[in-house]
PDB file of C-alpha atoms and ligand atoms in Angstrom:
ATOM      1  CA  MET G   1     -36.695  29.803   4.853  1.00 94.00           C
ATOM      2  CA  SER G   2     -36.419  25.999   5.110  1.00 97.00           C
ATOM      3  CA  ASN G   3     -34.487  23.912   2.601  1.00 98.00           C
ATOM      4  CA  LYS G   4     -37.755  22.579   1.250  1.00 98.00           C
ATOM      5  CA  GLU G   5     -39.069  26.095   0.701  1.00 98.00           C
ATOM      6  CA  LYS G   6     -35.856  26.955  -1.171  1.00 98.00           C
ATOM      7  CA  TRP G   7     -36.202  23.887  -3.377  1.00 98.00           C
ATOM      8  CA  ILE G   8     -39.824  24.790  -4.117  1.00 98.00           C
ATOM      9  CA  GLU G   9     -38.748  28.290  -5.097  1.00 98.00           C
ATOM     10  CA  MET G  10     -36.002  26.883  -7.346  1.00 98.00           C
ATOM     11  CA  ALA G  11     -38.478  24.591  -9.102  1.00 98.00           C
ATOM     12  CA  GLN G  12     -40.900  27.511  -9.539  1.00 98.00           C
ATOM     13  CA  ASP G  13     -38.120  29.725 -10.929  1.00 98.00           C
ATOM     14  CA  ALA G  14     -37.040  26.998 -13.331  1.00 98.00           C
ATOM     15  CA  CYS G  15     -40.518  26.958 -14.871  1.00 98.00           C
ATOM     16  CA  LYS G  16     -39.684  30.110 -16.812  1.00 98.00           C
ATOM     17  CA  ASN G  17     -37.256  27.997 -18.863  1.00 98.00           C
ATOM     18  CA  ALA G  18     -39.829  25.352 -19.752  1.00 98.00           C
ATOM     19  CA  HIS G  19     -40.136  24.912 -23.533  1.00 99.00           C
ATOM     20  CA  VAL G  20     -43.883  24.445 -23.820  1.00 98.00           C
ATOM     21  CA  PRO G  21     -45.129  26.010 -27.083  1.00 98.00           C
ATOM     22  CA  TYR G  22     -47.618  23.153 -27.637  1.00 98.00           C
ATOM     23  CA  SER G  23     -49.154  22.554 -24.219  1.00 98.00           C
ATOM     24  CA  ASN G  24     -48.431  25.903 -22.557  1.00 98.00           C
ATOM     25  CA  PHE G  25     -48.155  23.788 -19.396  1.00 98.00           C
ATOM     26  CA  PRO G  26     -44.831  24.488 -17.676  1.00 98.00           C
ATOM     27  CA  VAL G  27     -43.535  22.007 -15.121  1.00 99.00           C
ATOM     28  CA  GLY G  28     -40.486  22.524 -12.923  1.00 99.00           C
ATOM     29  CA  ALA G  29     -38.513  20.067 -10.821  1.00 99.00           C
ATOM     30  CA  CYS G  30     -35.807  20.418  -8.206  1.00 99.00           C
ATOM     31  CA  LEU G  31     -33.804  17.280  -7.431  1.00 99.00           C
ATOM     32  CA  VAL G  32     -31.491  17.168  -4.410  1.00 98.00           C
ATOM     33  CA  THR G  33     -28.551  14.789  -4.108  1.00 98.00           C
ATOM     34  CA  GLU G  34     -27.494  13.094  -0.867  1.00 98.00           C
ATOM     35  CA  ASP G  35     -24.584  15.559  -0.718  1.00 97.00           C
ATOM     36  CA  ASP G  36     -26.813  18.585  -1.250  1.00 97.00           C
ATOM     37  CA  GLN G  37     -26.177  19.327  -4.902  1.00 98.00           C
ATOM     38  CA  VAL G  38     -29.303  20.664  -6.551  1.00 98.00           C
ATOM     39  CA  PHE G  39     -30.409  20.022 -10.127  1.00 99.00           C
ATOM     40  CA  THR G  40     -33.438  21.733 -11.606  1.00 99.00           C
ATOM     41  CA  GLY G  41     -35.330  20.541 -14.658  1.00 99.00           C
ATOM     42  CA  VAL G  42     -38.162  21.666 -16.906  1.00 99.00           C
ATOM     43  CA  ASN G  43     -40.319  20.068 -19.553  1.00 99.00           C
ATOM     44  CA  ILE G  44     -38.928  20.403 -23.052  1.00 98.00           C
ATOM     45  CA  GLU G  45     -41.452  19.839 -25.817  1.00 98.00           C
ATOM     46  CA  ASN G  46     -40.916  19.091 -29.499  1.00 98.00           C
ATOM     47  CA  ALA G  47     -42.946  19.577 -32.681  1.00 98.00           C
ATOM     48  CA  SER G  48     -42.794  15.786 -32.805  1.00 98.00           C
ATOM     49  CA  PHE G  49     -44.850  15.595 -29.602  1.00 98.00           C
ATOM     50  CA  GLY G  50     -43.689  12.161 -28.443  1.00 98.00           C
ATOM     51  CA  LEU G  51     -40.141  13.449 -28.053  1.00 98.00           C
ATOM     52  CA  THR G  52     -41.160  15.691 -25.149  1.00 98.00           C
ATOM     53  CA  ASN G  53     -39.042  15.301 -22.032  1.00 98.00           C
ATOM     54  CA  CYS G  54     -40.779  15.907 -18.708  1.00 98.00           C
ATOM     55  CA  ALA G  55     -39.322  18.189 -16.042  1.00 99.00           C
ATOM     56  CA  GLU G  56     -38.553  15.383 -13.575  1.00 98.00           C
ATOM     57  CA  ARG G  57     -36.682  13.364 -16.165  1.00 98.00           C
ATOM     58  CA  THR G  58     -34.735  16.428 -17.286  1.00 98.00           C
ATOM     59  CA  ALA G  59     -33.560  16.998 -13.702  1.00 99.00           C
ATOM     60  CA  ILE G  60     -32.669  13.320 -13.184  1.00 98.00           C
ATOM     61  CA  PHE G  61     -30.836  13.037 -16.504  1.00 98.00           C
ATOM     62  CA  LYS G  62     -28.899  16.235 -15.810  1.00 98.00           C
ATOM     63  CA  ALA G  63     -27.802  14.877 -12.430  1.00 98.00           C
ATOM     64  CA  VAL G  64     -26.920  11.383 -13.649  1.00 98.00           C
ATOM     65  CA  SER G  65     -24.972  12.802 -16.583  1.00 98.00           C
ATOM     66  CA  GLU G  66     -22.956  14.870 -14.097  1.00 98.00           C
ATOM     67  CA  GLY G  67     -22.129  11.738 -12.071  1.00 98.00           C
ATOM     68  CA  TYR G  68     -24.763  11.985  -9.312  1.00 98.00           C
ATOM     69  CA  LYS G  69     -26.952   8.972  -8.593  1.00 97.00           C
ATOM     70  CA  ASN G  70     -27.912   9.266  -4.924  1.00 98.00           C
ATOM     71  CA  PHE G  71     -30.889  11.481  -4.264  1.00 98.00           C
ATOM     72  CA  LYS G  72     -32.720  12.515  -1.122  1.00 98.00           C
ATOM     73  CA  HIS G  73     -35.637  14.656  -2.293  1.00 98.00           C
ATOM     74  CA  ILE G  74     -37.469  15.824  -5.390  1.00 99.00           C
ATOM     75  CA  VAL G  75     -39.871  18.758  -5.670  1.00 99.00           C
ATOM     76  CA  ILE G  76     -42.208  18.976  -8.668  1.00 99.00           C
ATOM     77  CA  VAL G  77     -44.207  22.113  -9.455  1.00 98.00           C
ATOM     78  CA  GLY G  78     -47.109  22.242 -11.882  1.00 98.00           C
ATOM     79  CA  ASP G  79     -49.470  24.856 -13.250  1.00 97.00           C
ATOM     80  CA  THR G  80     -52.233  22.853 -11.613  1.00 98.00           C
ATOM     81  CA  ASP G  81     -55.097  23.513  -9.209  1.00 98.00           C
ATOM     82  CA  GLN G  82     -54.064  20.510  -7.099  1.00 98.00           C
ATOM     83  CA  PRO G  83     -50.435  19.468  -6.419  1.00 99.00           C
ATOM     84  CA  ILE G  84     -49.216  18.016  -9.717  1.00 98.00           C
ATOM     85  CA  SER G  85     -49.421  14.270 -10.238  1.00 98.00           C
ATOM     86  CA  PRO G  86     -46.232  13.116 -12.000  1.00 98.00           C
ATOM     87  CA  CYS G  87     -46.679  10.996 -15.119  1.00 98.00           C
ATOM     88  CA  GLY G  88     -46.085   7.259 -15.090  1.00 98.00           C
ATOM     89  CA  ALA G  89     -42.919   7.445 -17.177  1.00 98.00           C
ATOM     90  CA  CYS G  90     -41.341   9.836 -14.676  1.00 98.00           C
ATOM     91  CA  ARG G  91     -42.358   7.658 -11.724  1.00 98.00           C
ATOM     92  CA  GLN G  92     -40.581   4.746 -13.397  1.00 98.00           C
ATOM     93  CA  VAL G  93     -37.440   6.815 -14.039  1.00 98.00           C
ATOM     94  CA  MET G  94     -37.499   8.067 -10.445  1.00 98.00           C
ATOM     95  CA  ILE G  95     -37.623   4.523  -9.057  1.00 98.00           C
ATOM     96  CA  GLU G  96     -34.601   3.610 -11.195  1.00 98.00           C
ATOM     97  CA  PHE G  97     -32.469   6.065  -9.221  1.00 98.00           C
ATOM     98  CA  CYS G  98     -34.309   6.828  -5.974  1.00 98.00           C
ATOM     99  CA  LYS G  99     -35.299   4.662  -3.026  1.00 98.00           C
ATOM    100  CA  PRO G 100     -38.999   4.034  -2.305  1.00 98.00           C
ATOM    101  CA  ALA G 101     -38.568   5.907   1.002  1.00 98.00           C
ATOM    102  CA  MET G 102     -37.396   9.097  -0.729  1.00 98.00           C
ATOM    103  CA  PRO G 103     -39.669  12.063  -0.021  1.00 98.00           C
ATOM    104  CA  VAL G 104     -41.425  13.696  -2.952  1.00 98.00           C
ATOM    105  CA  THR G 105     -43.041  17.124  -2.698  1.00 99.00           C
ATOM    106  CA  LEU G 106     -45.775  17.926  -5.213  1.00 99.00           C
ATOM    107  CA  VAL G 107     -46.755  21.567  -5.634  1.00 99.00           C
ATOM    108  CA  ALA G 108     -49.766  23.321  -7.181  1.00 98.00           C
ATOM    109  CA  LYS G 109     -49.778  26.704  -8.888  1.00 98.00           C
ATOM    110  CA  ASP G 110     -50.925  28.445  -5.672  1.00 98.00           C
ATOM    111  CA  GLY G 111     -47.981  26.892  -3.808  1.00 98.00           C
ATOM    112  CA  SER G 112     -49.997  24.300  -1.893  1.00 98.00           C
ATOM    113  CA  THR G 113     -48.057  21.090  -1.366  1.00 98.00           C
ATOM    114  CA  LEU G 114     -48.572  17.365  -1.011  1.00 98.00           C
ATOM    115  CA  ASP G 115     -45.764  15.305   0.516  1.00 98.00           C
ATOM    116  CA  MET G 116     -45.425  11.578   0.007  1.00 98.00           C
ATOM    117  CA  THR G 117     -42.775   8.966  -0.590  1.00 98.00           C
ATOM    118  CA  LEU G 118     -41.797   7.650  -3.986  1.00 98.00           C
ATOM    119  CA  GLY G 119     -43.048   4.242  -2.874  1.00 98.00           C
ATOM    120  CA  GLU G 120     -46.494   5.713  -2.256  1.00 98.00           C
ATOM    121  CA  LEU G 121     -46.384   7.342  -5.678  1.00 98.00           C
ATOM    122  CA  LEU G 122     -45.326   4.104  -7.390  1.00 98.00           C
ATOM    123  CA  PRO G 123     -46.230   1.010  -5.351  1.00 98.00           C
ATOM    124  CA  TYR G 124     -45.133  -2.501  -6.368  1.00 98.00           C
ATOM    125  CA  SER G 125     -42.723  -1.023  -8.888  1.00 98.00           C
ATOM    126  CA  PHE G 126     -40.715  -2.810 -11.556  1.00 98.00           C
ATOM    127  CA  THR G 127     -37.019  -2.543 -10.691  1.00 97.00           C
ATOM    128  CA  GLU G 128     -33.754  -4.388 -11.229  1.00 97.00           C
ATOM    129  CA  ASP G 129     -34.753  -6.663  -8.306  1.00 96.00           C
ATOM    130  CA  GLN G 130     -37.117  -8.426 -10.686  1.00 96.00           C
ATOM    131  CA  LEU G 131     -34.567  -8.989 -13.425  1.00 97.00           C
TER     132      LEU G 131
HETATM  133  N1  LIG A 201     -45.209  16.938 -17.896  1.00 75.68           N
HETATM  134  C1  LIG A 201     -44.106  16.966 -17.079  1.00 75.68           C
HETATM  135  O1  LIG A 201     -43.131  17.702 -17.344  1.00 75.68           O
HETATM  136  N2  LIG A 201     -44.108  16.161 -15.984  1.00 75.68           N
HETATM  137  C2  LIG A 201     -45.158  15.362 -15.616  1.00 75.68           C
HETATM  138  O2  LIG A 201     -45.019  14.561 -14.688  1.00 75.68           O
HETATM  139  C3  LIG A 201     -46.440  15.507 -16.301  1.00 75.68           C
HETATM  140  C4  LIG A 201     -46.352  16.068 -17.672  1.00 75.68           C
HETATM  141  C5  LIG A 201     -45.218  17.803 -19.077  1.00 75.68           C
HETATM  142  C6  LIG A 201     -45.106  17.079 -20.382  1.00 75.68           C
HETATM  143  C7  LIG A 201     -45.728  18.085 -21.327  1.00 75.68           C
HETATM  144  O3  LIG A 201     -44.733  19.017 -21.713  1.00 75.68           O
HETATM  145  C8  LIG A 201     -46.759  18.804 -20.486  1.00 75.68           C
HETATM  146  O4  LIG A 201     -46.428  18.536 -19.137  1.00 75.68           O
HETATM  147  C9  LIG A 201     -48.199  18.381 -20.753  1.00 75.68           C
HETATM  148  O5  LIG A 201     -48.325  17.007 -20.718  1.00 75.68           O
END
């Protein structure tokens, strides 16, 4: 099994911990650091809907809060017919911590994948370079 297949499996496994009583739409993420630490994340919803935290942001915030800021890959798994398309807020949080060249693997519920870079997912992004 390749590393990428392992990360996909970890993101799929994480989905069982998604807290999704309102949408019933679990999302799982698996974020890999440059030194091969792995952080999973799930979406965590709230009765006050706007407080929901997406799976990708959960994984990134877990990693950053543990002192990791250099990432080499993220896998995102959705309960979707096509490979999941990450929301705009998560793309913006990804570009805060990850380089445009970082590979992103998007996965559908049947396991089919779409690979692209973060820069392809979020072109002409707003970053600290513009501040
Ligand atoms: N969701 C994610 O976790 N990541 C995304 O990129 C898209 C949306 C979650 C938020 C909410 O819990 C559910 O999917 C439906 O929007």
